[in-house]
Amino acid sequence: MKRVDVAIVGGGPAGTCAAMEAAYHGADALVLEKGVPRADREGLGPDSTDAAGMLDYWVDIMDFDPDEFPDGIVLQELDAVDFVGPTETTTLHSTGIDSSYDEFGYTFQRARMDDWLREQAEEEGATYEVGVSVRSVDSDLDAEYRHTVHLADGEDVEARYLVLADGPQRTVTIPTLDQFMPAGKSVSDVLSPPTANHIAYQEHREVPEELFEEDRLKFWWGWMPGETAYPWIFPNDGNVARIGLTMPIGMTLDDVENPEAYRLLDPDDESLPRAGEYIRRLLEIEYGDEYDIEEDFPLVEDRGKSGGTETYPISSTKPIESPTAAGIAVAGGAMGTTSAFHEGGYHVACRTGKIAGRLAAVDSLDRYNDVWRKAVGDELVRNVTFADIVAEYGPDDWDETFQMTNKLLSDGSDGSLIKSRLSGGISGLKLLATYKRTKRSLRKNGYVQLTEDDYAV
């Protein structure tokens, strides 16, 4: 029987940052990571599916200085983001939020970043065990070591505090938290992966040098059906880009009211395209007149999870609070901090993990929900607000939004990501009013869908 101060389930950014902070503050911290194989990593490690990138103010939320990263983590410095609607396109050069980071943002190599975080945690004295599956967790709140973590190999680990950071699949988080739910209720009512997540797919492809735009992200909004469903292109090193998309789980063609309005749907479709077919259609529309997609945009097969491709879940729901009275903190994607609007979550995962680890180490985990709200609450409210506003958007709505943005830019705006989406003529004022009203309602009525008071602890 192994005993530790803090046991952490999941070795991604939230879990590793929790271990790093716990160890730094003198706790005996243990990370338990199941481990998955990747073409771009030797041996097992966390899932490490590449993130879109890091925007300027996210750097401050994440609370890591990119200048400290070793070579090979930061891939490209970003100057802009292109939003491509069905007929309208706009380019923005600022998030409109104050930041200590001078550029618009950067893209990074996720597996290298995760491995670097592991090194930092181990240098602080944390133990990181990979290839270890957690079968279940039992809790006895009257015991000194309140939590017994049962491993698939038959071994047990006892811990005073438990940090759940197993990502959007929540295979350990949901049954563990269910111990503390009132009779007849389950955490899966709000965090069930099929309803609380989106599915994402991306391909690592070489892009013709003359087309490769190293300094910008590209998103296509209103091209495919589904709430917050969109394709993207993110620049990596050399002239390799990640070309992918996100879409709801379980959506069918029968759910689409006007399929003819979406450029990535064909009249002959009898069902919604598979993810790879969506990507092929996007590239054909954008570049097929002059390029052979398979020859000129080849897959880079030694990247991603396998063969240059990867499919992965993305948490796309509102966050939950943790049952801190039970000595448990949920961090990162497991608690629903990934934005349902733009799918960014690495920065918030790092920050919530750091908070959980530090507070557990100094026996102050009861403050966790208050502290993470102060640290990242504004970011989460902003993300949920945007997600609620665009939930019912169709192609015409995106074109109207980008028309307003371009009008504002032509009037001399600095091209900020936030302000430009919410201004420009009477329509823009209506959108701004909707944004303020939605945000105010969330602050008043709550953007958290499961509070600490909802647990029976």
Coordinates of C-alpha atoms in Angstrom, one line a residue:
M1 CA 0.0 0.0 0.0
K2 CA 1.5 3.3 -1.1
R3 CA 0.5 6.4 0.8
V4 CA 0.9 10.0 -0.5
D5 CA -0.3 13.5 0.5
V6 CA -1.8 14.2 -3.0
A7 CA -2.8 11.6 -5.6
I8 CA -3.5 13.0 -9.1
V9 CA -5.4 11.1 -11.7
G10 CA -4.3 12.2 -15.1
G11 CA -0.9 13.4 -16.4
G12 CA -2.0 16.1 -18.8
P13 CA -1.4 19.8 -18.2
A14 CA -3.9 20.1 -15.3
G15 CA -2.6 17.0 -13.5
T16 CA 1.1 17.7 -14.0
C17 CA 0.8 21.3 -12.9
A18 CA -1.1 20.1 -9.8
A19 CA 1.8 17.8 -9.0
M20 CA 4.4 20.4 -9.7
E21 CA 2.8 22.9 -7.3
A22 CA 2.0 20.3 -4.6
A23 CA 5.6 19.1 -4.6
Y24 CA 7.0 22.7 -4.7
H25 CA 5.0 23.4 -1.5
G26 CA 6.4 20.3 0.3
A27 CA 3.7 17.6 -0.4
D28 CA 4.4 14.1 -1.5
A29 CA 2.6 14.2 -4.9
L30 CA 1.9 11.2 -7.2
V31 CA 0.6 11.4 -10.8
L32 CA -1.2 8.4 -12.2
E33 CA -1.3 8.5 -16.0
K34 CA -2.8 5.7 -18.1
G35 CA -0.6 6.6 -21.1
V36 CA -1.3 6.5 -24.8
P37 CA 1.1 5.9 -27.7
R38 CA 1.8 8.7 -30.2
A39 CA 3.8 8.8 -33.4
D40 CA 5.6 11.9 -32.2
R41 CA 6.7 10.6 -28.7
E42 CA 8.9 7.7 -27.6
G43 CA 7.0 5.6 -25.1
L44 CA 3.7 6.3 -23.4
G45 CA 2.5 9.6 -22.2
P46 CA -0.6 11.7 -21.8
D47 CA -2.9 12.1 -24.8
S48 CA -1.2 15.3 -25.8
T49 CA -3.4 16.0 -28.8
D50 CA -2.1 19.3 -30.3
A51 CA -3.9 22.4 -29.2
A52 CA -4.7 25.3 -31.5
G53 CA -2.3 27.6 -29.9
M54 CA -1.9 30.1 -27.1
L55 CA -3.4 33.6 -27.4
D56 CA -1.7 36.6 -25.8
Y57 CA -3.7 36.9 -22.6
W58 CA -3.9 33.2 -22.2
V59 CA -0.2 33.3 -21.5
D60 CA -0.9 35.3 -18.4
I61 CA -3.7 32.9 -17.3
M62 CA -1.5 29.9 -17.9
D63 CA 1.2 31.6 -15.8
F64 CA 4.3 30.2 -17.6
D65 CA 6.8 32.4 -19.4
P66 CA 7.4 31.1 -23.0
D67 CA 11.0 32.4 -22.8
E68 CA 11.6 29.6 -20.3
F69 CA 10.5 26.8 -22.8
P70 CA 13.2 24.7 -24.4
D71 CA 13.6 24.8 -28.2
G72 CA 10.9 22.9 -30.1
I73 CA 7.9 23.9 -28.0
V74 CA 6.9 27.2 -29.6
L75 CA 6.5 26.6 -33.3
Q76 CA 5.2 29.9 -34.8
E77 CA 4.6 33.4 -33.5
L78 CA 1.1 34.5 -34.5
D79 CA 0.1 37.9 -35.9
A80 CA -3.6 37.4 -36.7
V81 CA -6.6 35.1 -37.0
D82 CA -8.7 34.8 -40.2
F83 CA -12.5 34.1 -39.8
V84 CA -13.9 32.8 -43.0
G85 CA -17.7 32.8 -43.4
P86 CA -19.6 31.4 -46.4
T87 CA -19.2 34.7 -48.3
E88 CA -17.6 37.1 -45.8
T89 CA -14.1 37.0 -44.4
T90 CA -12.5 39.1 -41.7
T91 CA -9.0 39.3 -40.2
L92 CA -8.2 40.4 -36.6
H93 CA -4.9 41.3 -35.2
S94 CA -5.7 41.7 -31.5
T95 CA -7.7 39.9 -28.8
G96 CA -8.6 43.3 -27.2
I97 CA -7.6 42.1 -23.8
D98 CA -4.5 43.4 -21.9
S99 CA -1.6 41.0 -21.9
S100 CA 2.1 40.9 -21.0
Y101 CA 2.8 39.0 -24.2
D102 CA 3.7 41.2 -27.1
E103 CA 2.5 39.0 -30.0
F104 CA -1.0 37.9 -30.9
G105 CA -0.1 34.4 -29.7
Y106 CA 1.8 31.3 -30.7
T107 CA 1.3 27.7 -31.8
F108 CA 3.1 25.0 -29.9
Q109 CA 4.0 21.3 -30.0
R110 CA 1.7 19.9 -27.4
A111 CA 3.6 16.6 -26.7
R112 CA 6.8 18.5 -26.1
M113 CA 5.0 20.9 -23.8
D114 CA 3.4 18.2 -21.8
D115 CA 6.7 16.4 -21.5
W116 CA 8.4 19.6 -20.3
L117 CA 5.7 20.1 -17.7
R118 CA 6.4 16.5 -16.5
E119 CA 10.1 17.3 -16.2
Q120 CA 9.3 20.4 -14.1
A121 CA 7.0 18.4 -11.8
E122 CA 9.7 15.7 -11.3
E123 CA 12.4 18.3 -10.7
E124 CA 10.2 19.6 -7.8
G125 CA 10.0 16.1 -6.4
A126 CA 6.7 14.8 -7.7
T127 CA 6.4 11.2 -8.9
Y128 CA 5.0 10.6 -12.3
E129 CA 3.9 7.0 -13.1
V130 CA 2.8 6.3 -16.6
G131 CA 1.2 3.1 -17.9
V132 CA -1.0 3.0 -14.8
S133 CA -4.8 2.7 -15.1
V134 CA -7.1 3.8 -12.3
R135 CA -10.0 1.3 -11.8
S136 CA -11.9 3.1 -9.1
V137 CA -11.7 5.4 -6.0
D138 CA -13.2 4.7 -2.6
S139 CA -13.4 7.5 0.0
D140 CA -13.6 7.4 3.8
L141 CA -13.8 10.9 5.0
D142 CA -13.1 9.9 8.6
A143 CA -9.7 8.5 7.8
E144 CA -6.4 10.4 7.6
Y145 CA -5.8 9.0 4.2
R146 CA -9.3 9.6 2.9
H147 CA -9.0 8.2 -0.6
T148 CA -8.1 4.8 -1.8
V149 CA -7.2 4.7 -5.4
H150 CA -7.6 1.2 -6.9
L151 CA -5.3 0.5 -9.8
A152 CA -5.9 -2.0 -12.6
D153 CA -2.8 -4.0 -11.6
G154 CA -4.4 -4.7 -8.2
E155 CA -2.3 -2.2 -6.3
D156 CA -3.8 0.5 -4.1
V157 CA -2.7 4.1 -3.4
E158 CA -4.0 6.0 -0.3
A159 CA -4.0 9.8 -0.3
R160 CA -5.0 12.6 1.9
Y161 CA -6.1 14.7 -1.1
L162 CA -7.2 13.7 -4.6
V163 CA -7.0 15.8 -7.7
L164 CA -9.1 14.5 -10.6
A165 CA -7.6 15.6 -14.0
D166 CA -8.5 12.8 -16.3
G167 CA -9.7 15.1 -19.1
P168 CA -13.0 15.2 -21.0
Q169 CA -13.6 11.5 -20.9
R170 CA -14.0 11.7 -17.1
T171 CA -13.8 7.9 -16.7
V172 CA -12.6 8.3 -13.1
T173 CA -14.1 11.7 -12.3
I174 CA -17.7 10.8 -12.8
P175 CA -17.9 7.6 -10.6
T176 CA -15.6 9.2 -8.0
L177 CA -17.8 12.3 -7.6
D178 CA -21.0 10.2 -7.7
Q179 CA -20.0 9.0 -4.2
F180 CA -20.9 12.5 -3.0
M181 CA -24.1 13.1 -5.0
P182 CA -27.6 12.9 -3.4
A183 CA -29.5 9.7 -4.0
G184 CA -30.9 9.4 -7.5
K185 CA -28.5 12.0 -9.0
S186 CA -25.3 11.5 -10.9
V187 CA -22.5 13.8 -12.1
S188 CA -23.1 12.2 -15.5
D189 CA -26.4 14.2 -15.7
V190 CA -24.2 17.2 -16.6
L191 CA -20.9 15.7 -17.6
S192 CA -21.7 12.7 -19.6
P193 CA -19.1 12.7 -22.4
P194 CA -21.5 12.1 -25.3
T195 CA -23.5 15.2 -24.4
A196 CA -20.9 17.3 -22.7
N197 CA -18.2 16.9 -25.3
H198 CA -17.6 17.6 -29.0
I199 CA -15.4 15.3 -31.2
A200 CA -12.4 16.8 -32.9
Y201 CA -10.3 15.4 -35.8
Q202 CA -7.2 16.8 -37.4
E203 CA -4.6 15.8 -40.0
H204 CA -1.0 16.9 -40.1
R205 CA -0.3 17.9 -43.7
E206 CA 2.4 19.6 -45.6
V207 CA 1.1 22.7 -47.3
P208 CA 2.6 24.2 -50.5
E209 CA 5.2 26.8 -49.5
E210 CA 3.4 29.6 -51.3
L211 CA 0.2 28.9 -49.4
F212 CA 1.6 28.3 -45.9
E213 CA 0.8 31.2 -43.6
E214 CA 3.0 30.9 -40.6
D215 CA 1.7 33.8 -38.6
R216 CA -2.0 33.2 -38.5
L217 CA -4.8 30.8 -37.5
K218 CA -7.7 30.2 -39.8
F219 CA -11.3 29.2 -38.9
W220 CA -14.2 28.6 -41.3
W221 CA -17.5 29.5 -39.5
G222 CA -20.9 28.6 -41.0
W223 CA -19.5 26.1 -43.4
M224 CA -20.7 22.9 -41.6
P225 CA -23.8 22.3 -39.4
G226 CA -23.7 21.9 -35.7
E227 CA -23.3 24.1 -32.6
T228 CA -19.7 25.4 -32.5
A229 CA -18.8 23.2 -35.5
Y230 CA -16.0 24.5 -37.7
P231 CA -12.9 23.6 -39.6
W232 CA -9.4 25.1 -39.0
I233 CA -5.8 25.4 -40.2
F234 CA -3.1 26.0 -37.6
P235 CA 0.5 26.5 -38.6
N236 CA 3.2 24.2 -37.2
D237 CA 6.9 24.1 -37.9
G238 CA 8.3 24.2 -41.4
N239 CA 5.4 24.2 -43.8
V240 CA 3.3 21.6 -41.9
A241 CA -0.1 22.6 -40.7
R242 CA -2.8 20.9 -38.6
I243 CA -6.0 20.9 -40.6
G244 CA -9.0 19.8 -38.6
L245 CA -12.4 20.4 -37.3
T246 CA -14.7 20.1 -34.3
M247 CA -18.3 18.9 -34.4
P248 CA -21.1 17.7 -32.0
I249 CA -21.3 14.0 -31.1
G250 CA -24.2 12.1 -32.6
M251 CA -25.6 14.7 -34.9
T252 CA -27.3 13.4 -38.0
L253 CA -28.4 15.0 -41.3
D254 CA -32.0 14.9 -40.1
D255 CA -31.0 17.4 -37.4
V256 CA -30.0 20.0 -40.0
E257 CA -32.8 22.4 -40.9
N258 CA -31.3 23.8 -44.1
P259 CA -28.5 21.5 -45.3
E260 CA -28.3 23.4 -48.7
A261 CA -27.0 26.5 -46.9
Y262 CA -23.7 24.8 -45.8
R263 CA -20.8 24.8 -48.2
L264 CA -19.4 21.5 -46.9
L265 CA -22.6 19.6 -47.5
D266 CA -23.5 18.2 -51.0
P267 CA -27.1 17.8 -52.3
D268 CA -26.4 14.0 -52.8
D269 CA -25.4 13.5 -49.1
E270 CA -27.5 10.8 -47.5
S271 CA -25.8 11.4 -44.1
L272 CA -23.4 13.9 -42.6
P273 CA -19.8 13.4 -43.9
R274 CA -17.2 11.8 -41.9
A275 CA -14.5 14.1 -40.5
G276 CA -11.9 13.3 -43.1
E277 CA -14.4 13.9 -45.9
Y278 CA -15.2 17.3 -44.4
I279 CA -11.5 18.2 -44.6
R280 CA -11.1 16.9 -48.2
R281 CA -14.1 19.0 -49.2
L282 CA -12.7 22.1 -47.5
L283 CA -9.3 21.8 -49.2
E284 CA -11.0 21.1 -52.6
I285 CA -13.1 24.2 -52.4
E286 CA -10.3 26.4 -51.2
Y287 CA -7.4 25.1 -53.2
G288 CA -8.6 22.4 -55.6
D289 CA -8.7 24.6 -58.7
E290 CA -4.9 24.8 -58.7
Y291 CA -3.6 21.9 -56.6
D292 CA -4.0 18.2 -56.3
I293 CA -5.0 17.8 -52.7
E294 CA -3.5 14.4 -52.0
E295 CA -0.3 15.1 -53.9
D296 CA 0.3 18.7 -52.9
F297 CA -1.0 18.4 -49.3
P298 CA 0.4 15.1 -48.2
L299 CA -0.1 13.6 -44.7
V300 CA 2.9 13.8 -42.4
E301 CA 2.7 10.3 -41.1
D302 CA 5.2 10.5 -38.2
R303 CA 3.1 13.1 -36.4
G304 CA -0.1 13.0 -34.3
K305 CA -1.4 9.8 -32.7
S306 CA -1.1 7.6 -35.8
G307 CA -0.3 8.1 -39.4
G308 CA -0.5 11.9 -39.2
T309 CA -4.1 11.9 -38.0
E310 CA -5.8 12.1 -34.6
T311 CA -9.4 12.0 -33.3
Y312 CA -10.1 13.2 -29.7
P313 CA -12.8 14.5 -27.4
I314 CA -13.1 18.1 -26.4
S315 CA -14.9 19.2 -23.3
S316 CA -17.6 21.7 -24.5
T317 CA -19.7 22.4 -21.5
K318 CA -20.0 24.7 -18.5
P319 CA -17.7 24.1 -15.5
I320 CA -18.4 22.4 -12.3
E321 CA -17.3 23.1 -8.7
S322 CA -15.5 20.4 -6.6
P323 CA -16.5 18.7 -3.4
T324 CA -13.6 20.2 -1.5
A325 CA -15.1 19.2 1.9
A326 CA -14.2 15.6 0.8
G327 CA -10.6 16.6 0.0
I328 CA -11.2 16.5 -3.8
A329 CA -10.5 19.0 -6.5
V330 CA -11.4 18.6 -10.2
A331 CA -9.2 20.5 -12.6
G332 CA -8.9 21.2 -16.3
G333 CA -11.0 19.5 -19.0
A334 CA -12.5 17.1 -16.4
M335 CA -14.2 20.0 -14.7
G336 CA -15.4 21.5 -18.0
T337 CA -13.1 24.5 -18.4
T338 CA -12.4 24.1 -22.1
S339 CA -14.3 26.7 -24.0
A340 CA -17.4 25.4 -25.8
F341 CA -16.9 28.4 -28.2
H342 CA -13.3 28.2 -29.4
E343 CA -12.2 24.9 -27.8
G344 CA -9.2 26.5 -26.0
G345 CA -8.4 25.0 -22.6
Y346 CA -4.7 24.4 -22.1
H347 CA -4.2 27.7 -20.3
V348 CA -7.1 27.1 -17.9
A349 CA -6.1 23.5 -17.3
C350 CA -2.6 24.6 -16.2
R351 CA -3.9 27.4 -13.9
T352 CA -6.6 25.3 -12.2
G353 CA -4.1 22.4 -11.8
K354 CA -1.6 24.8 -10.2
I355 CA -4.3 26.1 -7.8
A356 CA -5.5 22.6 -6.8
G357 CA -1.9 21.3 -6.2
R358 CA -0.9 24.3 -4.1
L359 CA -4.0 24.4 -1.9
A360 CA -3.9 20.6 -1.3
A361 CA -0.2 20.9 -0.3
V362 CA -0.9 23.5 2.4
D363 CA -4.1 21.9 3.7
S364 CA -6.3 24.7 2.2
L365 CA -8.2 22.8 -0.5
D366 CA -11.5 24.1 1.0
R367 CA -10.6 27.4 -0.8
Y368 CA -10.3 25.9 -4.2
N369 CA -13.6 26.8 -5.7
D370 CA -13.3 30.4 -4.6
V371 CA -9.7 30.7 -5.8
W372 CA -10.2 29.3 -9.3
R373 CA -13.2 31.5 -9.7
K374 CA -11.1 34.6 -9.0
A375 CA -8.3 33.4 -11.2
V376 CA -10.2 32.2 -14.3
G377 CA -13.8 33.1 -13.7
D378 CA -13.8 36.1 -16.1
E379 CA -12.4 33.8 -18.9
L380 CA -15.0 31.1 -18.3
V381 CA -17.9 33.6 -18.2
R382 CA -16.7 35.2 -21.5
N383 CA -16.4 31.7 -23.1
V384 CA -19.8 30.6 -22.0
T385 CA -21.4 33.9 -23.1
F386 CA -20.0 33.6 -26.6
A387 CA -21.0 29.9 -26.8
D388 CA -24.6 30.8 -25.7
I389 CA -24.9 33.6 -28.2
V390 CA -23.7 31.6 -31.3
A391 CA -25.4 28.4 -30.3
E392 CA -28.2 28.8 -32.9
Y393 CA -26.1 30.6 -35.6
G394 CA -26.5 29.6 -39.2
P395 CA -24.4 30.6 -42.2
D396 CA -26.2 33.9 -42.7
D397 CA -25.6 34.9 -39.1
W398 CA -21.9 34.4 -39.4
D399 CA -21.8 36.4 -42.6
E400 CA -23.7 39.2 -41.0
T401 CA -21.2 39.2 -38.0
F402 CA -18.2 39.4 -40.3
Q403 CA -19.8 42.2 -42.3
M404 CA -20.2 44.1 -39.1
T405 CA -16.6 43.4 -38.2
N406 CA -15.3 44.6 -41.5
K407 CA -17.3 47.8 -41.2
L408 CA -15.8 48.5 -37.9
L409 CA -12.3 47.8 -39.2
S410 CA -12.9 50.1 -42.1
D411 CA -13.8 52.8 -39.6
G412 CA -10.4 52.6 -38.0
S413 CA -10.7 50.0 -35.3
D414 CA -7.5 48.3 -34.0
G415 CA -9.0 44.9 -35.1
S416 CA -9.5 43.4 -31.7
L417 CA -11.0 40.0 -31.3
I418 CA -13.6 40.9 -28.7
K419 CA -14.7 44.4 -29.7
S420 CA -14.9 43.7 -33.4
R421 CA -17.4 40.9 -32.9
L422 CA -19.6 43.1 -30.9
S423 CA -19.7 46.4 -32.8
G424 CA -20.6 47.9 -36.2
G425 CA -23.9 49.6 -36.9
I426 CA -27.3 48.9 -35.5
S427 CA -26.9 45.1 -35.9
G428 CA -23.6 45.4 -34.0
L429 CA -25.2 47.4 -31.2
K430 CA -27.9 44.7 -30.9
L431 CA -25.2 42.0 -30.7
L432 CA -23.3 44.0 -28.1
A433 CA -26.5 44.3 -26.0
T434 CA -27.1 40.6 -26.3
Y435 CA -23.5 39.9 -25.2
K436 CA -23.8 42.2 -22.2
R437 CA -27.3 40.8 -21.2
T438 CA -26.1 37.2 -21.5
K439 CA -22.9 37.8 -19.6
R440 CA -24.8 39.7 -16.8
S441 CA -27.3 36.8 -16.6
L442 CA -24.5 34.3 -16.3
R443 CA -22.9 36.3 -13.5
K444 CA -26.2 36.6 -11.7
N445 CA -27.6 33.1 -12.2
G446 CA -24.4 31.2 -12.4
Y447 CA -22.1 29.9 -15.1
V448 CA -21.3 26.8 -13.0
Q449 CA -23.7 23.9 -13.6
L450 CA -22.8 21.9 -10.4
T451 CA -21.9 23.8 -7.3
E452 CA -20.3 22.7 -4.1
D453 CA -23.7 22.9 -2.3
D454 CA -25.1 20.3 -4.7
Y455 CA -22.8 17.5 -3.2
A456 CA -24.0 15.5 -0.2
V457 CA -20.8 15.9 1.8

